[in-house]
Structure formats: C-alpha cells, structure tokens
Tab-separated table of C-alpha atoms and ligand atoms in Angstrom:
chain	number	residue	atom	x	y	z
A	790	GLU	CA	78.220	-55.945	6.144
A	791	VAL	CA	74.806	-57.179	6.641
A	792	THR	CA	72.155	-55.258	8.625
A	793	LYS	CA	68.337	-55.661	8.761
A	794	ASP	CA	66.144	-53.195	6.477
A	795	TRP	CA	62.633	-51.916	7.388
A	796	ASN	CA	60.843	-54.942	6.612
A	797	GLY	CA	63.312	-57.274	8.808
A	798	ALA	CA	65.114	-58.375	5.741
A	799	ASP	CA	68.691	-58.560	5.295
A	800	GLN	CA	70.319	-55.618	3.770
A	801	VAL	CA	73.823	-55.732	2.404
A	802	ALA	CA	76.234	-52.886	2.308
A	803	ILE	CA	79.443	-52.441	0.259
A	804	ARG	CA	82.064	-49.794	1.388
A	805	SER	CA	84.859	-48.792	-1.271
A	806	PRO	CA	88.366	-48.158	0.067
A	807	ARG	CA	87.784	-44.527	-0.827
A	808	GLY	CA	84.294	-44.182	1.136
A	809	ALA	CA	81.539	-44.795	-1.551
A	810	SER	CA	78.936	-47.139	-0.566
A	811	VAL	CA	76.162	-49.322	-1.789
A	812	ARG	CA	73.201	-50.586	0.082
A	813	VAL	CA	71.062	-53.401	-1.406
A	814	CYS	CA	67.756	-54.794	0.409
A	815	LEU	CA	67.018	-58.504	-0.032
A	816	HIS	CA	63.491	-57.429	-0.281
A	817	GLY	CA	63.019	-56.741	-3.983
A	818	GLY	CA	66.774	-57.108	-4.699
A	819	GLN	CA	66.614	-53.331	-4.557
A	820	VAL	CA	69.561	-51.091	-4.581
A	821	VAL	CA	68.386	-48.308	-1.988
A	822	SER	CA	71.516	-45.999	-1.657
A	823	TRP	CA	74.479	-45.296	-3.913
A	824	ARG	CA	76.897	-42.702	-2.271
A	825	ASN	CA	80.007	-41.269	-3.673
A	826	ASP	CA	83.040	-41.110	-1.607
A	827	ARG	CA	82.102	-37.667	-0.092
A	828	GLY	CA	79.053	-39.634	1.432
A	829	GLU	CA	76.562	-37.688	-0.921
A	830	GLU	CA	73.849	-39.785	-1.766
A	831	LEU	CA	73.089	-40.157	-5.640
A	832	LEU	CA	69.873	-41.972	-5.753
A	833	PHE	CA	66.565	-40.592	-4.776
A	834	THR	CA	64.334	-41.985	-2.017
A	835	SER	CA	61.015	-40.217	-1.226
A	836	SER	CA	60.560	-39.012	2.179
A	837	LYS	CA	57.179	-40.466	2.013
A	838	ALA	CA	58.229	-43.926	1.140
A	839	ILE	CA	55.848	-46.579	2.356
A	840	PHE	CA	58.152	-49.186	3.870
A	841	LYS	CA	55.627	-51.921	3.943
A	842	PRO	CA	55.537	-55.253	2.354
A	843	PRO	CA	55.054	-56.224	-0.392
A	844	ARG	CA	55.443	-52.769	-1.968
A	845	ALA	CA	58.725	-51.610	-3.342
A	846	THR	CA	60.085	-48.566	-1.730
A	847	ARG	CA	59.683	-45.349	-3.726
A	848	GLY	CA	63.225	-44.858	-4.938
A	849	GLY	CA	66.723	-46.467	-5.431
A	850	ILE	CA	66.830	-49.104	-8.237
A	851	PRO	CA	63.781	-51.442	-7.995
A	852	ILE	CA	64.028	-54.355	-10.561
A	853	CYS	CA	60.914	-54.546	-13.003
A	854	PHE	CA	60.699	-58.294	-13.923
A	855	PRO	CA	59.264	-60.210	-15.747
A	856	GLN	CA	56.731	-57.102	-16.685
A	857	PHE	CA	57.245	-53.402	-17.122
A	858	GLY	CA	54.260	-51.160	-16.789
A	859	ASN	CA	50.724	-52.301	-16.240
A	860	CYS	CA	50.326	-53.874	-19.672
A	861	GLY	CA	50.006	-57.583	-18.771
A	862	THR	CA	48.645	-59.819	-16.146
A	863	LEU	CA	51.013	-59.220	-13.364
A	864	GLU	CA	51.241	-56.503	-10.863
A	865	GLN	CA	52.739	-53.159	-12.018
A	866	HIS	CA	56.259	-53.743	-13.058
A	867	GLY	CA	56.042	-57.472	-12.254
A	868	PHE	CA	56.483	-59.422	-9.035
A	869	ALA	CA	60.238	-59.269	-8.701
A	870	ARG	CA	60.578	-56.175	-6.775
A	871	ASN	CA	57.963	-57.322	-4.337
A	872	LYS	CA	59.627	-60.600	-3.315
A	873	ILE	CA	62.307	-61.596	-0.785
A	874	TRP	CA	65.562	-62.629	-2.791
A	875	THR	CA	68.336	-64.732	-1.228
A	876	ILE	CA	72.025	-64.441	-1.366
A	877	ASP	CA	73.352	-66.356	-4.055
A	878	GLU	CA	75.778	-68.774	-2.216
A	879	GLU	CA	76.769	-70.169	-5.697
A	880	ALA	CA	78.497	-66.989	-6.773
A	881	PRO	CA	81.990	-66.166	-5.540
A	882	PRO	CA	81.816	-62.632	-4.310
A	883	LEU	CA	84.273	-60.152	-5.446
A	884	ASN	CA	86.490	-58.302	-2.907
A	885	TYR	CA	88.634	-55.313	-3.392
A	886	GLY	CA	92.249	-56.461	-3.918
A	887	ASP	CA	91.555	-60.225	-4.218
A	888	ASN	CA	93.265	-60.994	-7.625
A	889	ASN	CA	93.523	-57.291	-8.237
A	890	ASN	CA	89.832	-56.781	-8.074
A	891	ASN	CA	88.832	-53.098	-8.269
A	892	LYS	CA	85.245	-54.215	-7.344
A	893	ALA	CA	83.411	-55.563	-4.412
A	894	SER	CA	80.165	-57.383	-5.158
A	895	VAL	CA	76.969	-58.927	-3.578
A	896	ASP	CA	75.188	-61.514	-5.440
A	897	LEU	CA	71.368	-62.050	-5.099
A	898	LEU	CA	68.962	-64.759	-6.461
A	899	LEU	CA	65.283	-65.099	-7.035
A	900	LYS	CA	63.489	-68.123	-8.113
A	901	PRO	CA	59.808	-68.663	-8.474
A	902	SER	CA	57.935	-69.845	-5.303
A	903	GLU	CA	54.817	-72.226	-6.056
A	904	ASP	CA	52.791	-69.128	-5.979
A	905	ASP	CA	54.917	-67.245	-8.487
A	906	LEU	CA	54.368	-70.291	-10.905
A	907	LYS	CA	50.642	-70.046	-10.560
A	908	CYS	CA	50.715	-66.403	-11.729
A	909	TRP	CA	53.650	-66.798	-14.141
A	910	PRO	CA	54.066	-70.347	-14.793
A	911	HIS	CA	58.020	-70.235	-15.935
A	912	CYS	CA	60.855	-72.085	-14.518
A	913	PHE	CA	63.391	-69.048	-14.250
A	914	GLU	CA	66.387	-68.091	-11.945
A	915	LEU	CA	67.229	-64.364	-11.750
A	916	ARG	CA	70.717	-63.551	-10.461
A	917	LEU	CA	71.795	-60.099	-9.822
A	918	ARG	CA	75.233	-58.881	-9.147
A	919	VAL	CA	75.738	-55.497	-7.539
A	920	SER	CA	78.962	-54.315	-7.462
A	921	LEU	CA	80.974	-51.075	-6.410
A	922	SER	CA	84.219	-49.939	-8.128
A	923	THR	CA	87.073	-48.312	-5.968
A	924	ASP	CA	86.329	-45.287	-8.237
A	925	GLY	CA	82.684	-45.365	-6.732
A	926	ASP	CA	81.022	-46.617	-9.856
A	927	LEU	CA	77.865	-48.810	-9.473
A	928	SER	CA	77.167	-51.756	-11.790
A	929	LEU	CA	74.301	-54.164	-11.668
A	930	ILE	CA	74.349	-57.350	-13.778
A	931	SER	CA	71.238	-59.469	-14.060
A	932	ARG	CA	71.196	-62.755	-15.405
A	933	VAL	CA	67.899	-64.675	-16.417
A	934	ARG	CA	68.112	-68.153	-17.011
A	935	ASN	CA	65.104	-70.505	-18.522
A	936	VAL	CA	65.588	-73.450	-16.312
A	937	ASN	CA	64.590	-75.925	-18.843
A	938	GLY	CA	60.961	-75.306	-19.052
A	939	LYS	CA	59.118	-74.179	-21.954
A	940	PRO	CA	60.273	-70.958	-23.916
A	941	PHE	CA	59.146	-67.783	-22.222
A	942	SER	CA	59.352	-64.017	-22.701
A	943	PHE	CA	59.934	-61.220	-20.378
A	944	ALA	CA	60.560	-57.446	-19.955
A	945	PHE	CA	63.070	-55.923	-17.716
A	946	ALA	CA	64.072	-52.632	-16.282
A	947	TYR	CA	66.511	-51.132	-13.893
A	948	HIS	CA	63.877	-48.671	-12.590
A	949	THR	CA	66.615	-45.913	-11.510
A	950	TYR	CA	65.577	-43.064	-9.439
A	951	LEU	CA	68.411	-40.611	-10.014
A	952	SER	CA	68.824	-37.619	-7.281
A	953	VAL	CA	69.081	-34.329	-8.991
A	954	SER	CA	69.243	-30.733	-7.484
A	955	ASP	CA	66.510	-29.379	-9.667
A	956	ILE	CA	64.657	-31.060	-12.555
A	957	SER	CA	64.242	-27.794	-14.513
A	958	GLU	CA	68.167	-27.724	-14.698
A	959	VAL	CA	68.592	-31.166	-15.725
A	960	ARG	CA	69.179	-32.360	-19.396
A	961	ILE	CA	69.847	-35.761	-21.129
A	962	GLU	CA	72.354	-36.064	-23.914
A	963	GLY	CA	72.486	-39.264	-26.036
A	964	LEU	CA	68.860	-39.611	-27.015
A	965	GLU	CA	68.532	-37.182	-29.819
A	966	THR	CA	66.635	-38.237	-32.885
A	967	LEU	CA	65.813	-41.412	-31.427
A	968	ASP	CA	62.256	-42.795	-31.554
A	969	TYR	CA	60.001	-42.830	-28.327
A	970	LEU	CA	56.857	-44.543	-27.018
A	971	ASP	CA	55.008	-41.945	-25.128
A	972	ASN	CA	53.179	-43.474	-22.076
A	973	LEU	CA	51.085	-40.320	-21.824
A	974	ASN	CA	49.755	-40.595	-25.352
A	975	GLN	CA	48.849	-44.434	-25.392
A	976	ARG	CA	52.089	-45.409	-26.163
A	977	GLU	CA	52.137	-43.655	-29.582
A	978	ARG	CA	55.457	-43.598	-31.430
A	979	PHE	CA	57.272	-40.168	-31.848
A	980	THR	CA	60.661	-39.017	-32.953
A	981	GLU	CA	62.716	-36.915	-30.587
A	982	GLN	CA	63.504	-33.702	-32.415
A	983	GLY	CA	67.198	-32.933	-32.338
A	984	ASP	CA	68.130	-31.231	-28.973
A	985	ALA	CA	69.211	-32.577	-25.565
A	986	ILE	CA	66.020	-33.474	-23.509
A	987	THR	CA	65.095	-30.848	-20.969
A	988	PHE	CA	61.966	-30.951	-18.523
A	989	GLU	CA	59.063	-28.718	-18.040
A	990	ALA	CA	56.416	-30.978	-17.539
A	991	GLU	CA	55.482	-34.627	-17.057
A	992	VAL	CA	57.457	-37.202	-18.911
A	993	ASP	CA	56.938	-40.787	-19.300
A	994	ARG	CA	58.794	-42.018	-22.494
A	995	VAL	CA	60.528	-45.454	-23.576
A	996	TYR	CA	63.125	-44.282	-25.863
A	997	VAL	CA	63.784	-47.277	-28.133
A	998	GLY	CA	66.791	-48.697	-29.603
A	999	SER	CA	69.013	-46.120	-27.490
A	1000	PRO	CA	72.745	-46.008	-27.562
A	1001	GLY	CA	74.959	-48.007	-24.986
A	1002	VAL	CA	75.815	-44.829	-23.136
A	1003	ILE	CA	73.896	-41.535	-22.224
A	1004	ALA	CA	74.684	-38.533	-19.933
A	1005	VAL	CA	72.227	-37.062	-17.565
A	1006	LEU	CA	73.710	-33.634	-16.533
A	1007	ASP	CA	72.569	-31.805	-13.408
A	1008	HIS	CA	73.543	-28.218	-13.846
A	1009	GLU	CA	73.413	-27.058	-10.378
A	1010	LYS	CA	75.162	-29.822	-8.892
A	1011	LYS	CA	77.803	-29.577	-11.497
A	1012	ARG	CA	77.357	-33.289	-11.788
A	1013	THR	CA	76.941	-35.784	-14.543
A	1014	PHE	CA	75.467	-39.318	-14.435
A	1015	ILE	CA	76.959	-41.472	-17.193
A	1016	VAL	CA	74.733	-44.511	-17.865
A	1017	ARG	CA	76.221	-47.319	-19.718
A	1018	LYS	CA	74.183	-50.466	-20.539
A	1019	GLU	CA	74.571	-53.815	-22.569
A	1020	GLY	CA	71.691	-56.263	-23.493
A	1021	LEU	CA	69.174	-53.357	-22.392
A	1022	PRO	CA	68.031	-51.601	-25.866
A	1023	ASP	CA	65.728	-48.932	-24.380
A	1024	ILE	CA	65.958	-46.140	-21.758
A	1025	VAL	CA	62.589	-45.081	-19.918
A	1026	VAL	CA	62.588	-41.529	-18.834
A	1027	TRP	CA	60.101	-40.502	-16.336
A	1028	ASN	CA	59.261	-37.632	-14.092
A	1029	PRO	CA	55.692	-37.498	-12.655
A	1030	TRP	CA	55.754	-33.448	-12.434
A	1031	GLU	CA	53.447	-31.701	-9.944
A	1032	LYS	CA	49.919	-32.971	-10.696
A	1033	LYS	CA	50.855	-36.806	-10.880
A	1034	SER	CA	52.944	-36.323	-7.777
A	1035	LYS	CA	49.959	-35.348	-5.755
A	1036	THR	CA	48.084	-38.802	-6.750
A	1037	MET	CA	50.971	-40.883	-5.226
A	1038	ALA	CA	50.760	-41.252	-1.444
A	1039	ASP	CA	54.311	-42.375	-1.269
A	1040	PHE	CA	55.688	-39.335	-3.043
A	1041	GLY	CA	55.890	-35.884	-1.690
A	1042	ASP	CA	54.049	-33.073	-3.507
A	1043	ASP	CA	57.419	-31.134	-4.476
A	1044	GLU	CA	59.813	-34.084	-4.704
A	1045	TYR	CA	59.392	-34.258	-8.483
A	1046	LYS	CA	61.963	-31.491	-8.705
A	1047	GLN	CA	64.659	-33.806	-6.780
A	1048	MET	CA	64.230	-36.765	-8.952
A	1049	LEU	CA	64.465	-38.193	-12.523
A	1050	CYS	CA	63.957	-41.854	-13.516
A	1051	VAL	CA	66.258	-42.976	-16.359
A	1052	ASP	CA	65.769	-46.804	-16.494
A	1053	ALA	CA	68.057	-49.089	-18.734
A	1054	ALA	CA	65.380	-51.321	-19.937
A	1055	ALA	CA	64.050	-54.035	-22.575
A	1056	VAL	CA	60.579	-53.128	-22.952
A	1057	GLU	CA	59.841	-52.447	-26.498
A	1058	ARG	CA	60.650	-56.024	-27.538
A	1059	ALA	CA	60.161	-58.668	-25.020
A	1060	ILE	CA	63.174	-61.054	-24.529
A	1061	THR	CA	62.478	-64.809	-25.231
A	1062	LEU	CA	64.519	-67.419	-23.775
A	1063	LYS	CA	64.331	-71.143	-25.082
A	1064	PRO	CA	64.947	-73.698	-22.400
A	1065	GLY	CA	68.516	-73.621	-21.071
A	1066	GLU	CA	69.142	-70.152	-22.418
A	1067	GLU	CA	70.338	-67.245	-20.552
A	1068	TRP	CA	69.950	-63.513	-20.999
A	1069	THR	CA	72.396	-60.872	-19.559
A	1070	GLY	CA	71.385	-57.273	-18.824
A	1071	LYS	CA	74.271	-54.883	-17.632
A	1072	LEU	CA	73.915	-51.213	-16.128
A	1073	GLU	CA	76.960	-49.146	-15.066
A	1074	LEU	CA	76.406	-45.579	-13.323
A	1075	SER	CA	79.086	-43.154	-12.912
A	1076	ALA	CA	78.675	-39.898	-11.174
A	1077	VAL	CA	81.373	-37.572	-12.346
A	1078	PRO	CA	81.773	-33.755	-11.536
A	1079	SER	CA	80.960	-31.857	-14.857
A	1080	THR	CA	83.021	-28.890	-14.612
A	1081	ASN	CA	81.195	-26.987	-17.358
A	1082	CYS	CA	77.834	-28.676	-17.868
A	1083	SER	CA	77.951	-28.084	-21.597
A	1084	ASP	CA	81.127	-30.369	-22.254
A	1085	HIS	CA	79.983	-33.973	-22.655
B	87	TA6	O1	57.453	-45.293	-16.993
B	87	TA6	C1	57.901	-45.403	-15.605
B	87	TA6	C2	56.347	-45.808	-15.165
B	87	TA6	O2	55.869	-46.912	-15.693
B	87	TA6	C3	55.539	-44.623	-14.854
B	87	TA6	O3	54.343	-44.705	-15.793
B	87	TA6	C4	55.128	-44.752	-13.481
B	87	TA6	O4	54.108	-45.539	-13.236
B	87	TA6	C5	56.473	-45.121	-12.759
B	87	TA6	O5	56.722	-46.207	-13.673
B	87	TA6	C6	56.246	-45.612	-11.316
B	87	TA6	O6	55.908	-46.798	-11.134
B	87	TA6	P1	55.587	-47.332	-9.715
B	87	TA6	O7	54.707	-48.692	-9.992
B	87	TA6	O8	56.967	-47.764	-9.270
B	87	TA6	O9	54.668	-46.427	-9.150
C-alpha cells in the first residue's frame, strides 16, 4: 500500500502472506524497513535520524550512485539517495500468486533532472525493483542504462544498515583471505588474515573481489544474515564505533553497538557503460535463525 513518508513523499509497503514486510521511500529509492514474519525489524535506523530533505535517513538501505564515498565531484555517495524517485509505470509489478510468483515487488525509476545533468552530464536511467518473497527474503535489483549519451562510468553500493544485537558478538564469514582497501588508512590495500571478521573498533573497509555469498552472524539474536549479490564485486564493511559516532548528529552515541553496514558494492573498479548498454546489480538478503552460530 502507498502512504506518505516524513517528507510527504510516497512510501510503498509490501506485506508477504506470512506477515513479513518491506517499506520503500520514493525519497532516495530507500528501503527504510524490512521485517520478518514475526514483525522483527531487521534493518537499523538511527533514533536520531534527521528526516529532512535532501539528506538520506540514517539507516535502511540508501542507494549510493553514481559515486561512493567522497572521492569525486559529487556529494558523499552521489545524488541518487537524495532525490525523489518515481514509480516505474513501465515495469509490470509482481504480485504473490500471479503466475505462481512467490514474490511481490515495487519498481522505482530515477532519471536525471536538468540540474543533475549540470553536475553529472550523463543520460542515464536507474531502475530499482524491490521485492519480498513469501519466505521474507528481500531482493533489490538495480539496472543502470546509458540512454544513448556518451560512455560514462559510475560506482554503486547498496548501503545496507543491518540491525544487530551487539556488534562485539557479530562476525562475518566469507571475506577471509580477501584483499581490502582501508578507508581508515588512505584506502591502502591490505590482505585479510584468515579468520572470520569480528569487531572491536571502528572498521571502514572495501573488500574487493568478494564471493557471491557472505554470512553475518549475530550470536546473541541467534540470527544469520545471508548476503547474496551479482554484478557487485565488492563488500563495504563499516562500523563507526564510539568516537566517530559522537561526531555524527544523526547517530546516537551508543548506536554503533546495534548496527553493521555490509554493502554489496562496485567501488574498486568503476562500471563503464557505452551508449545503449545496461548494467544490473542484484542484492538478496535473507535472515535465518542460526541454531548454533558456529555452523555456516
Ligand atoms: O564506508 C562507508 C562510508 O563511506 C563511511 O566512510 C561513512 O562515511 C559511511 O559511509 C556513512 O556515510 P554517510 O554519508 O551515509 O554518513
């Protein structure tokens, strides 16, 4: 159903037959809520989030496009998350049960305004399909098309704020032995040493060439997030920890303990599209009970 968000922009909700739900704001094309069939919120949103255009709400899954971070000419993480998107009327939405669909979806579209073309002179169409399966799995499929302009390159990330019970009890499996660029050390390249990644301090890394599936295990909640991706070779892992949290007005001092950003992304190598070409980036998130956190 369509309601209005804090900004008066449309917010679309999908509810699965078993009670899971997802809510997407047309402001930023941002998923702001993903609940399982017990109504538990699986994404983090800061209690101090600033609901004021054009900033993105601190939490959920902001879309970072066409830039990631502040290494470029655009605002941090690009403009897509700060713009009002439209419902993509050309895309036939999926509905549970129709043609045996086990998913329902909403399709959003972002095209550059005259202003956007001034700061990023490329004719693109960015289409985002957000869908929720009957099992409660959330998937986001983005398609960027070069609308017959000149070739252009971009970075992309699903800036995903996972809700966790206690960051010191969380570990990530699947990134062992990968190289990463350390945003806390001038993006210097390091190699992950072996074990699962755990958290005792601020982490801000781009793991490059990561596998299609990684697991984020929340020990206390006995829940494992499974992150599957296609077309997105990198995984950004970010937790601001206490000191950095205190510098962010839209982030509570202790909230770093309840969140972890695990972003399926294309950051190390920009994606280049020739006129008429299209790129697809898929993210699928599942939240499964981990009977014993060690199995995965
Ligand atoms: O790596 C993730 C990151 O680039 C961090 O450096 C931090 O800036 C985070 O994104 C949040 O960015 P935002 O613009 O949403 O405050």
